[in-house]
Amino acid sequence: MAAKETKQRGRPRSFDRETALEKAVRSFWEQGYEATSISDLTRTMGISAPSLYAAFGDKQALFREVVAEYGRLHGGFLDRAMTEEPTARQGVERALREAAAEYTLPGRPRGCLVISAAQNTAPASADVADELRAMRLANIDGIESRIRADVASGTLPVDTDAPALAHYVGAVIQGMSQQARDGADRTTLEAIAELAMKVWPDSP
């Protein structure tokens, strides 16, 4: 009869990974990528440095997972608005309105992590800044595609400058994020959103 195997295959994890990840999201969201140290993360997440590295990899790998989690939980409103609304105008109007609410929601950091987390990064972290920049530009490209589709369908005038209008929307969203971090409340951001829509081209 074979002897019963009693050795454990590795030590069981002593923390909840999802809870730790949520705490990492908040830390990077509040402080940004560069200012958040491993010691900050271990303290906030309630785990040791070896546990962090074992579960998430290095700081950069953890941050990539944080960005994905942020997008899943908090940052998907732009994509949803542009996908679900029938026109670019309605999608942008909804996205700006929801940005005003999301960026000022009580009980969590203000603004958008993707917009603010990689400002003033060191040269060694340039690839982190590049990845977030690519995400922001992809959002603008998505808006531009919807605008071009509306031009093609006759919903917008043929002389609509789709790239400029899309970048304008991106600038407004990014500005709203920074205004929220500077203390602007939801009402103020909603007023900005309403003013921003006044430049939208009239239907032909």
XYZ file of N, CA and C in Angstrom:
612
model
N 0.855 -1.191 0.000
C 0.000 0.000 0.000
C 0.887 1.234 0.000
N 0.579 2.167 -0.871
C 1.414 3.364 -0.972
C 1.225 4.250 0.234
N 2.319 4.836 0.679
C 2.244 5.753 1.815
C 1.500 7.016 1.416
N 0.700 7.532 2.353
C -0.064 8.745 2.080
C 0.869 9.945 1.990
N 0.667 10.771 0.952
C 1.513 11.953 0.779
C 1.041 13.043 1.723
N 1.928 13.558 2.544
C 1.546 14.542 3.554
C 2.101 15.922 3.272
N 3.044 16.038 2.340
C 3.645 17.349 2.074
C 2.700 18.229 1.266
N 2.624 19.508 1.614
C 1.807 20.467 0.866
C 2.572 20.934 -0.357
N 1.858 21.161 -1.414
C 2.469 21.676 -2.627
C 2.456 23.202 -2.586
N 3.358 23.783 -1.859
C 3.423 25.238 -1.758
C 2.568 25.750 -0.614
N 2.916 26.902 -0.160
C 2.211 27.501 0.973
C 0.940 28.187 0.493
N -0.203 27.957 1.151
C -1.436 28.609 0.707
C -1.359 30.127 0.886
N -1.981 30.845 -0.048
C -1.977 32.304 0.030
C -2.773 32.756 1.244
N -2.238 33.716 1.987
C -2.864 34.133 3.242
C -3.646 35.426 3.097
N -3.956 35.838 1.869
C -4.735 37.058 1.674
C -5.648 36.884 0.471
N -6.685 37.729 0.411
C -7.613 37.698 -0.709
C -7.051 38.548 -1.839
N -6.779 37.941 -2.964
C -6.109 38.630 -4.069
C -6.954 39.779 -4.616
N -8.252 39.559 -4.773
C -9.119 40.598 -5.336
C -9.198 41.816 -4.417
N -9.281 41.568 -3.125
C -9.321 42.680 -2.169
C -8.018 43.464 -2.211
N -6.897 42.751 -2.278
C -5.594 43.414 -2.359
C -5.482 44.229 -3.640
N -6.003 43.700 -4.741
C -5.946 44.417 -6.012
C -6.783 45.690 -5.947
N -7.945 45.617 -5.351
C -8.793 46.806 -5.202
C -8.063 47.893 -4.416
N -7.333 47.495 -3.395
C -6.584 48.471 -2.601
C -5.429 49.058 -3.404
N -4.828 48.261 -4.271
C -3.770 48.772 -5.140
C -4.330 49.776 -6.140
N -5.519 49.515 -6.658
C -6.173 50.467 -7.561
C -6.293 51.818 -6.883
N -6.767 51.815 -5.668
C -6.961 53.072 -4.945
C -5.634 53.791 -4.709
N -4.599 53.046 -4.376
C -3.296 53.649 -4.105
C -2.732 54.329 -5.344
N -2.718 53.626 -6.478
C -2.232 54.222 -7.716
C -3.129 55.369 -8.174
N -4.414 55.255 -7.978
C -5.379 56.282 -8.381
C -5.147 57.568 -7.597
N -4.895 57.426 -6.320
C -4.692 58.599 -5.466
C -3.340 59.259 -5.703
N -2.290 58.454 -5.801
C -0.931 58.987 -5.776
C -0.247 59.035 -7.136
N -0.744 58.272 -8.105
C -0.067 58.169 -9.375
C 0.958 57.049 -9.368
N 1.449 56.709 -10.546
C 2.367 55.567 -10.661
C 3.705 55.849 -9.988
N 4.313 56.962 -10.331
C 5.679 57.229 -9.877
C 5.755 57.402 -8.366
N 4.762 58.075 -7.787
C 4.802 58.380 -6.357
C 4.417 57.199 -5.479
N 3.886 56.157 -6.067
C 3.473 54.993 -5.290
C 4.622 53.993 -5.224
N 5.139 53.788 -4.036
C 6.273 52.886 -3.851
C 5.785 51.489 -3.480
N 6.697 50.537 -3.535
C 6.365 49.175 -3.100
C 5.950 49.166 -1.633
N 6.632 49.961 -0.813
C 6.256 50.007 0.604
C 4.861 50.597 0.784
N 4.496 51.600 -0.032
C 3.126 52.128 0.000
C 2.130 51.026 -0.332
N 2.456 50.263 -1.361
C 1.539 49.222 -1.820
C 1.387 48.112 -0.788
N 2.490 47.669 -0.207
C 2.387 46.589 0.777
C 1.599 47.048 2.003
N 1.807 48.300 2.387
C 1.058 48.829 3.538
C -0.431 48.928 3.213
N -0.756 49.464 2.044
C -2.152 49.638 1.652
C -2.839 48.300 1.415
N -2.129 47.394 0.775
C -2.716 46.102 0.427
C -2.709 45.130 1.590
N -1.916 45.422 2.616
C -1.861 44.561 3.791
C -1.136 43.260 3.557
N -0.104 43.293 2.688
C 0.662 42.085 2.395
C 2.149 42.425 2.424
N 2.974 41.390 2.462
C 4.415 41.589 2.450
C 4.906 41.780 1.026
N 6.104 42.314 0.886
C 6.690 42.481 -0.442
C 6.844 41.146 -1.170
N 7.346 40.084 -0.520
C 7.430 38.793 -1.218
C 6.066 38.293 -1.707
N 5.022 38.523 -0.901
C 3.677 38.106 -1.316
C 3.208 38.914 -2.520
N 3.517 40.206 -2.518
C 3.144 41.051 -3.656
C 3.808 40.559 -4.934
N 5.102 40.329 -4.865
C 5.831 39.879 -6.055
C 5.344 38.508 -6.515
N 5.040 37.638 -5.566
C 4.588 36.297 -5.929
C 3.221 36.319 -6.591
N 2.342 37.208 -6.105
C 0.965 37.228 -6.603
C 0.781 38.101 -7.832
N 1.562 39.191 -7.935
C 1.309 40.172 -8.989
C 2.516 40.464 -9.875
N 3.700 40.000 -9.509
C 4.896 40.371 -10.248
C 5.461 41.667 -9.710
N 6.198 42.407 -10.528
C 6.788 43.658 -10.067
C 5.761 44.797 -10.100
N 6.207 45.992 -9.752
C 5.308 47.142 -9.667
C 4.627 47.424 -11.006
N 5.379 47.321 -12.079
C 4.828 47.613 -13.391
C 3.773 46.586 -13.791
N 4.013 45.328 -13.497
C 3.035 44.286 -13.800
C 1.768 44.480 -12.972
N 1.939 44.839 -11.704
C 0.790 45.121 -10.850
C 0.002 46.298 -11.401
N 0.702 47.334 -11.848
C 0.009 48.514 -12.353
C -0.812 48.177 -13.601
N -0.268 47.341 -14.467
C -1.036 46.938 -15.654
C -2.334 46.242 -15.244
N -2.242 45.401 -14.224
C -3.443 44.717 -13.739
C -4.397 45.713 -13.087
N -3.835 46.696 -12.394
C -4.646 47.748 -11.786
C -5.414 48.519 -12.859
N -4.751 48.875 -13.948
C -5.408 49.625 -15.023
C -6.555 48.812 -15.618
N -6.339 47.515 -15.816
C -7.398 46.660 -16.338
C -8.576 46.583 -15.365
N -8.278 46.468 -14.083
C -9.330 46.407 -13.070
C -10.074 47.731 -12.981
N -9.337 48.821 -13.057
C -9.970 50.146 -13.052
C -10.932 50.276 -14.237
N -10.487 49.862 -15.415
C -11.345 49.939 -16.587
C -12.598 49.103 -16.429
N -12.463 47.935 -15.832
C -13.608 47.052 -15.641
C -14.617 47.622 -14.661
N -14.119 48.230 -13.592
C -15.006 48.687 -12.522
C -15.454 50.141 -12.670
N -14.579 51.000 -13.199
C -14.857 52.434 -13.130
C -14.733 53.176 -14.458
N -13.922 52.704 -15.370
C -13.560 53.528 -16.519
C -14.216 53.177 -17.831
N -15.226 52.311 -17.813
C -15.815 51.867 -19.075
C -16.961 52.709 -19.580
N -17.259 53.825 -18.910
C -18.459 54.575 -19.285
C -18.363 55.198 -20.671
N -17.155 55.595 -21.090
C -17.010 56.197 -22.422
C -17.302 55.173 -23.511
N -16.703 54.000 -23.406
C -16.946 52.953 -24.404
C -18.414 52.580 -24.451
N -19.042 52.449 -23.282
C -20.462 52.081 -23.260
C -21.318 53.151 -23.919
N -21.035 54.404 -23.602
C -21.831 55.493 -24.175
C -21.694 55.536 -25.691
N -20.472 55.407 -26.192
C -20.250 55.493 -27.631
C -20.802 54.277 -28.366
N -20.884 53.142 -27.673
C -21.406 51.917 -28.294
C -22.928 51.868 -28.260
N -23.506 52.304 -27.149
C -24.945 52.115 -26.942
C -25.812 53.234 -27.506
N -25.267 54.446 -27.611
C -26.080 55.552 -28.108
C -26.109 55.546 -29.644
N -27.210 55.997 -30.246
C -27.365 55.881 -31.702
C -26.519 56.843 -32.517
N -26.090 57.962 -31.928
C -25.258 58.919 -32.661
C -24.050 59.309 -31.827
N -23.035 59.852 -32.513
C -21.838 60.319 -31.806
C -22.198 61.423 -30.818
N -23.076 62.326 -31.226
C -23.455 63.420 -30.338
C -24.076 62.901 -29.045
N -25.010 61.968 -29.169
C -25.663 61.424 -27.979
C -24.670 60.638 -27.121
N -23.745 59.938 -27.788
C -22.740 59.201 -27.042
C -21.816 60.122 -26.262
N -21.351 61.192 -26.911
C -20.454 62.139 -26.243
C -21.190 62.864 -25.121
N -22.408 63.285 -25.383
C -23.179 63.989 -24.358
C -23.361 63.115 -23.122
N -23.699 61.854 -23.329
C -23.845 60.924 -22.208
C -22.507 60.705 -21.506
N -21.428 60.532 -22.276
C -20.119 60.280 -21.676
C -19.669 61.456 -20.812
N -19.878 62.671 -21.283
C -19.483 63.839 -20.501
C -20.317 63.948 -19.226
N -21.585 63.653 -19.330
C -22.453 63.692 -18.149
C -22.026 62.633 -17.132
N -21.711 61.438 -17.638
C -21.293 60.382 -16.727
C -19.899 60.642 -16.165
N -19.037 61.299 -16.937
C -17.723 61.672 -16.419
C -17.862 62.616 -15.228
N -18.793 63.564 -15.333
C -19.013 64.494 -14.224
C -19.397 63.754 -12.952
N -20.177 62.695 -13.105
C -20.589 61.912 -11.935
C -19.456 61.011 -11.451
N -18.826 60.290 -12.379
C -17.780 59.327 -12.011
C -16.574 60.017 -11.368
N -16.185 61.149 -11.886
C -14.966 61.819 -11.417
C -15.129 62.483 -10.055
N -16.358 62.613 -9.592
C -16.605 63.286 -8.306
C -17.355 62.396 -7.322
N -17.415 61.107 -7.596
C -18.182 60.214 -6.738
C -17.578 60.174 -5.337
N -18.381 60.396 -4.305
C -17.849 60.370 -2.932
C -17.285 58.996 -2.568
N -16.265 59.015 -1.721
C -15.734 57.775 -1.183
C -14.647 57.126 -2.000
N -14.207 57.779 -3.071
C -13.110 57.229 -3.853
C -12.300 58.365 -4.459
N -11.103 58.092 -4.972
C -10.276 59.168 -5.531
C -10.984 59.885 -6.684
N -10.598 61.129 -6.893
C -11.238 61.942 -7.926
C -10.519 61.802 -9.263
N -11.250 62.133 -10.310
C -10.674 62.102 -11.643
C -10.539 60.705 -12.186
N -9.733 60.583 -13.230
C -9.550 59.330 -13.962
C -8.133 58.814 -13.797
N -7.990 57.578 -13.390
C -6.666 56.986 -13.200
C -5.867 56.969 -14.498
N -6.508 56.628 -15.606
C -5.798 56.522 -16.883
C -5.274 57.884 -17.337
N -5.981 58.943 -16.980
C -5.560 60.285 -17.363
C -4.449 60.806 -16.464
N -4.531 60.527 -15.167
C -3.641 61.206 -14.216
C -2.532 60.356 -13.630
N -2.616 59.031 -13.730
C -1.706 58.186 -12.944
C -0.272 58.206 -13.428
N -0.031 58.524 -14.690
C 1.341 58.465 -15.203
C 1.861 59.821 -15.628
N 1.401 60.878 -14.971
C 1.976 62.195 -15.206
C 3.309 62.297 -14.471
N 4.263 63.010 -15.067
C 5.563 63.254 -14.440
C 6.294 61.962 -14.076
N 6.298 61.020 -15.002
C 7.012 59.771 -14.750
C 8.493 59.929 -15.051
N 9.308 59.129 -14.385
C 10.746 59.105 -14.631
C 11.018 58.403 -15.958
N 12.194 58.652 -16.553
C 12.533 57.975 -17.814
C 12.417 56.463 -17.736
N 12.716 55.893 -16.587
C 12.631 54.439 -16.435
C 11.196 53.933 -16.536
N 10.236 54.822 -16.335
C 8.825 54.437 -16.386
C 8.151 54.925 -17.661
N 8.942 55.262 -18.658
C 8.389 55.834 -19.884
C 7.399 54.897 -20.562
N 7.643 53.581 -20.490
C 6.731 52.660 -21.153
C 5.365 52.637 -20.486
N 5.309 52.899 -19.171
C 4.030 52.992 -18.469
C 3.248 54.188 -18.991
N 3.924 55.334 -19.093
C 3.274 56.532 -19.627
C 2.829 56.309 -21.064
N 3.643 55.615 -21.847
C 3.292 55.350 -23.244
C 2.043 54.480 -23.350
N 1.921 53.499 -22.479
C 0.762 52.613 -22.514
C -0.524 53.375 -22.187
N -0.469 54.248 -21.198
C -1.660 55.021 -20.857
C -1.981 56.029 -21.948
N -0.947 56.614 -22.535
C -1.170 57.535 -23.656
C -1.868 56.811 -24.811
N -1.425 55.601 -25.079
C -2.045 54.821 -26.160
C -3.518 54.540 -25.857
N -3.840 54.310 -24.600
C -5.238 54.088 -24.222
C -6.069 55.332 -24.443
N -5.534 56.481 -24.061
C -6.269 57.731 -24.248
C -6.480 58.025 -25.735
N -5.435 57.789 -26.534
C -5.543 58.026 -27.973
C -6.513 57.045 -28.624
N -6.564 55.823 -28.114
C -7.524 54.852 -28.639
C -8.950 55.307 -28.372
N -9.181 55.921 -27.217
C -10.514 56.464 -26.924
C -10.879 57.557 -27.923
N -9.922 58.429 -28.222
C -10.167 59.501 -29.187
C -10.424 58.918 -30.576
N -9.664 57.904 -30.933
C -9.884 57.253 -32.229
C -11.293 56.661 -32.314
N -11.763 56.094 -31.203
C -13.113 55.544 -31.189
C -14.172 56.614 -31.386
N -13.975 57.755 -30.749
C -14.904 58.869 -30.925
C -14.871 59.354 -32.375
N -13.675 59.463 -32.917
C -13.542 59.920 -34.311
C -14.250 58.968 -35.272
N -14.148 57.682 -35.031
C -14.815 56.713 -35.896
C -16.323 56.897 -35.878
N -16.892 57.160 -34.691
C -18.331 57.391 -34.605
C -18.724 58.682 -35.316
N -17.889 59.707 -35.192
C -18.169 60.969 -35.878
C -18.139 60.765 -37.392
N -17.138 60.061 -37.880
C -17.035 59.795 -39.320
C -18.245 58.999 -39.816
N -18.705 58.057 -39.010
C -19.884 57.280 -39.393
C -21.109 58.178 -39.505
N -21.228 59.155 -38.614
C -22.371 60.076 -38.670
C -22.269 61.012 -39.867
N -21.049 61.391 -40.225
C -20.861 62.196 -41.434
C -21.295 61.386 -42.658
N -20.876 60.138 -42.697
C -21.208 59.277 -43.841
C -22.705 59.036 -43.964
N -23.395 58.984 -42.832
C -24.837 58.721 -42.851
C -25.669 59.976 -43.048
N -25.000 61.139 -43.030
C -25.719 62.393 -43.169
C -26.218 62.980 -41.869
N -25.885 62.339 -40.753
C -26.292 62.869 -39.446
C -25.524 64.130 -39.102
N -24.270 64.216 -39.559
C -23.439 65.401 -39.369
C -23.083 65.989 -40.725
N -22.798 67.294 -40.778
C -22.441 67.933 -42.055
C -21.184 67.311 -42.668
N -21.102 67.355 -43.975
C -19.966 66.743 -44.681
C -18.651 67.458 -44.370
N -18.720 68.727 -43.971
C -17.493 69.464 -43.685
C -17.074 69.363 -42.209
N -17.679 68.458 -41.440
C -17.292 68.264 -40.041
C -15.848 67.784 -39.969
N -15.036 68.447 -39.150
C -13.637 68.049 -38.956
C -13.607 66.972 -37.874
N -13.713 65.724 -38.300
C -13.827 64.615 -37.345
C -12.629 64.502 -36.407
N -11.376 64.572 -36.912
C -10.235 64.473 -35.985
C -10.218 65.596 -34.946
N -10.472 66.827 -35.389
C -10.442 67.951 -34.448
C -11.555 67.835 -33.418
N -12.748 67.429 -33.857
C -13.869 67.306 -32.925
C -13.605 66.199 -31.911
N -13.043 65.089 -32.376
C -12.734 63.993 -31.456
C -11.670 64.397 -30.439
N -10.628 65.091 -30.889
C -9.592 65.554 -29.960
C -10.143 66.604 -29.000
N -11.083 67.394 -29.460
C -11.734 68.363 -28.578
C -12.455 67.641 -27.439
N -13.198 66.596 -27.785
C -13.899 65.824 -26.755
C -12.890 65.216 -25.778
N -11.784 64.671 -26.311
C -10.753 64.122 -25.440
C -10.184 65.166 -24.497
N -9.969 66.371 -25.017
C -9.437 67.451 -24.184
C -10.417 67.835 -23.082
N -11.707 67.845 -23.407
C -12.720 68.183 -22.399
C -12.741 67.125 -21.301
N -12.734 65.851 -21.687
C -12.767 64.772 -20.698
C -11.524 64.820 -19.809
N -10.364 65.015 -20.425
C -9.135 65.085 -19.637
C -9.140 66.309 -18.727
N -9.653 67.422 -19.225
C -9.747 68.622 -18.392
C -10.703 68.442 -17.236
N -11.803 67.747 -17.469
C -12.759 67.492 -16.394
C -12.125 66.634 -15.300
N -11.298 65.673 -15.712
C -10.604 64.850 -14.729
C -9.699 65.704 -13.846
N -8.924 66.579 -14.473
C -8.022 67.421 -13.693
C -8.788 68.405 -12.815
N -9.880 68.964 -13.341
C -10.705 69.861 -12.538
C -11.248 69.133 -11.304
N -11.668 67.881 -11.492
C -12.175 67.106 -10.357
C -11.085 66.900 -9.311
N -9.868 66.601 -9.757
C -8.767 66.415 -8.819
C -8.426 67.721 -8.103
N -8.703 68.835 -8.766
C -8.464 70.144 -8.149
C -9.610 70.593 -7.254
N -10.668 69.785 -7.161
C -11.748 70.079 -6.223
C -13.075 70.467 -6.831
N -13.189 70.517 -8.160
C -14.468 70.872 -8.774
C -15.518 69.824 -8.421
N -16.755 70.288 -8.158
C -17.810 69.343 -7.812
C -18.572 68.905 -9.056
N -19.525 68.024 -8.860
C -20.269 67.465 -9.987
C -21.035 68.531 -10.755
N -21.635 69.463 -10.034
C -22.402 70.515 -10.701
C -21.519 71.335 -11.627
N -20.325 71.647 -11.169
C -19.384 72.412 -11.999
C -19.002 71.628 -13.250
N -18.719 70.343 -13.097
C -18.340 69.530 -14.242
C -19.513 69.346 -15.206
N -20.714 69.245 -14.679
C -21.885 69.132 -15.562
C -22.076 70.411 -16.374
N -21.780 71.561 -15.769
C -21.869 72.825 -16.503
C -20.825 72.872 -17.620
N -19.621 72.365 -17.341
C -18.578 72.289 -18.366
C -19.040 71.390 -19.513
N -19.629 70.253 -19.157
C -20.112 69.323 -20.181
C -21.182 69.964 -21.051
N -22.070 70.700 -20.423
C -23.147 71.356 -21.182
C -22.578 72.404 -22.134
N -21.636 73.179 -21.664
C -21.002 74.184 -22.534
C -20.235 73.521 -23.669
N -19.574 72.412 -23.368
C -18.776 71.730 -24.393
C -19.648 71.268 -25.556
N -20.872 70.864 -25.277
C -21.734 70.363 -26.331
C -22.243 71.477 -27.245
N -22.114 72.721 -26.855
C -22.604 73.827 -27.680
C -21.796 74.000 -28.961
N -20.596 73.446 -28.991
C -19.782 73.565 -30.222
C -20.085 72.439 -31.201
N -20.918 71.493 -30.801
C -21.177 70.350 -31.683
C -21.894 70.809 -32.943
N -21.500 70.335 -34.105
C -22.137 70.771 -35.351
C -23.633 70.412 -35.377
N -24.408 71.314 -35.931
C -25.851 71.042 -36.089
C -26.051 70.010 -37.196
N -27.126 69.247 -37.059
C -27.450 68.286 -38.117
C -27.805 69.029 -39.398
N -27.435 68.493 -40.550
C -27.745 69.170 -41.810
C -29.241 69.140 -42.110
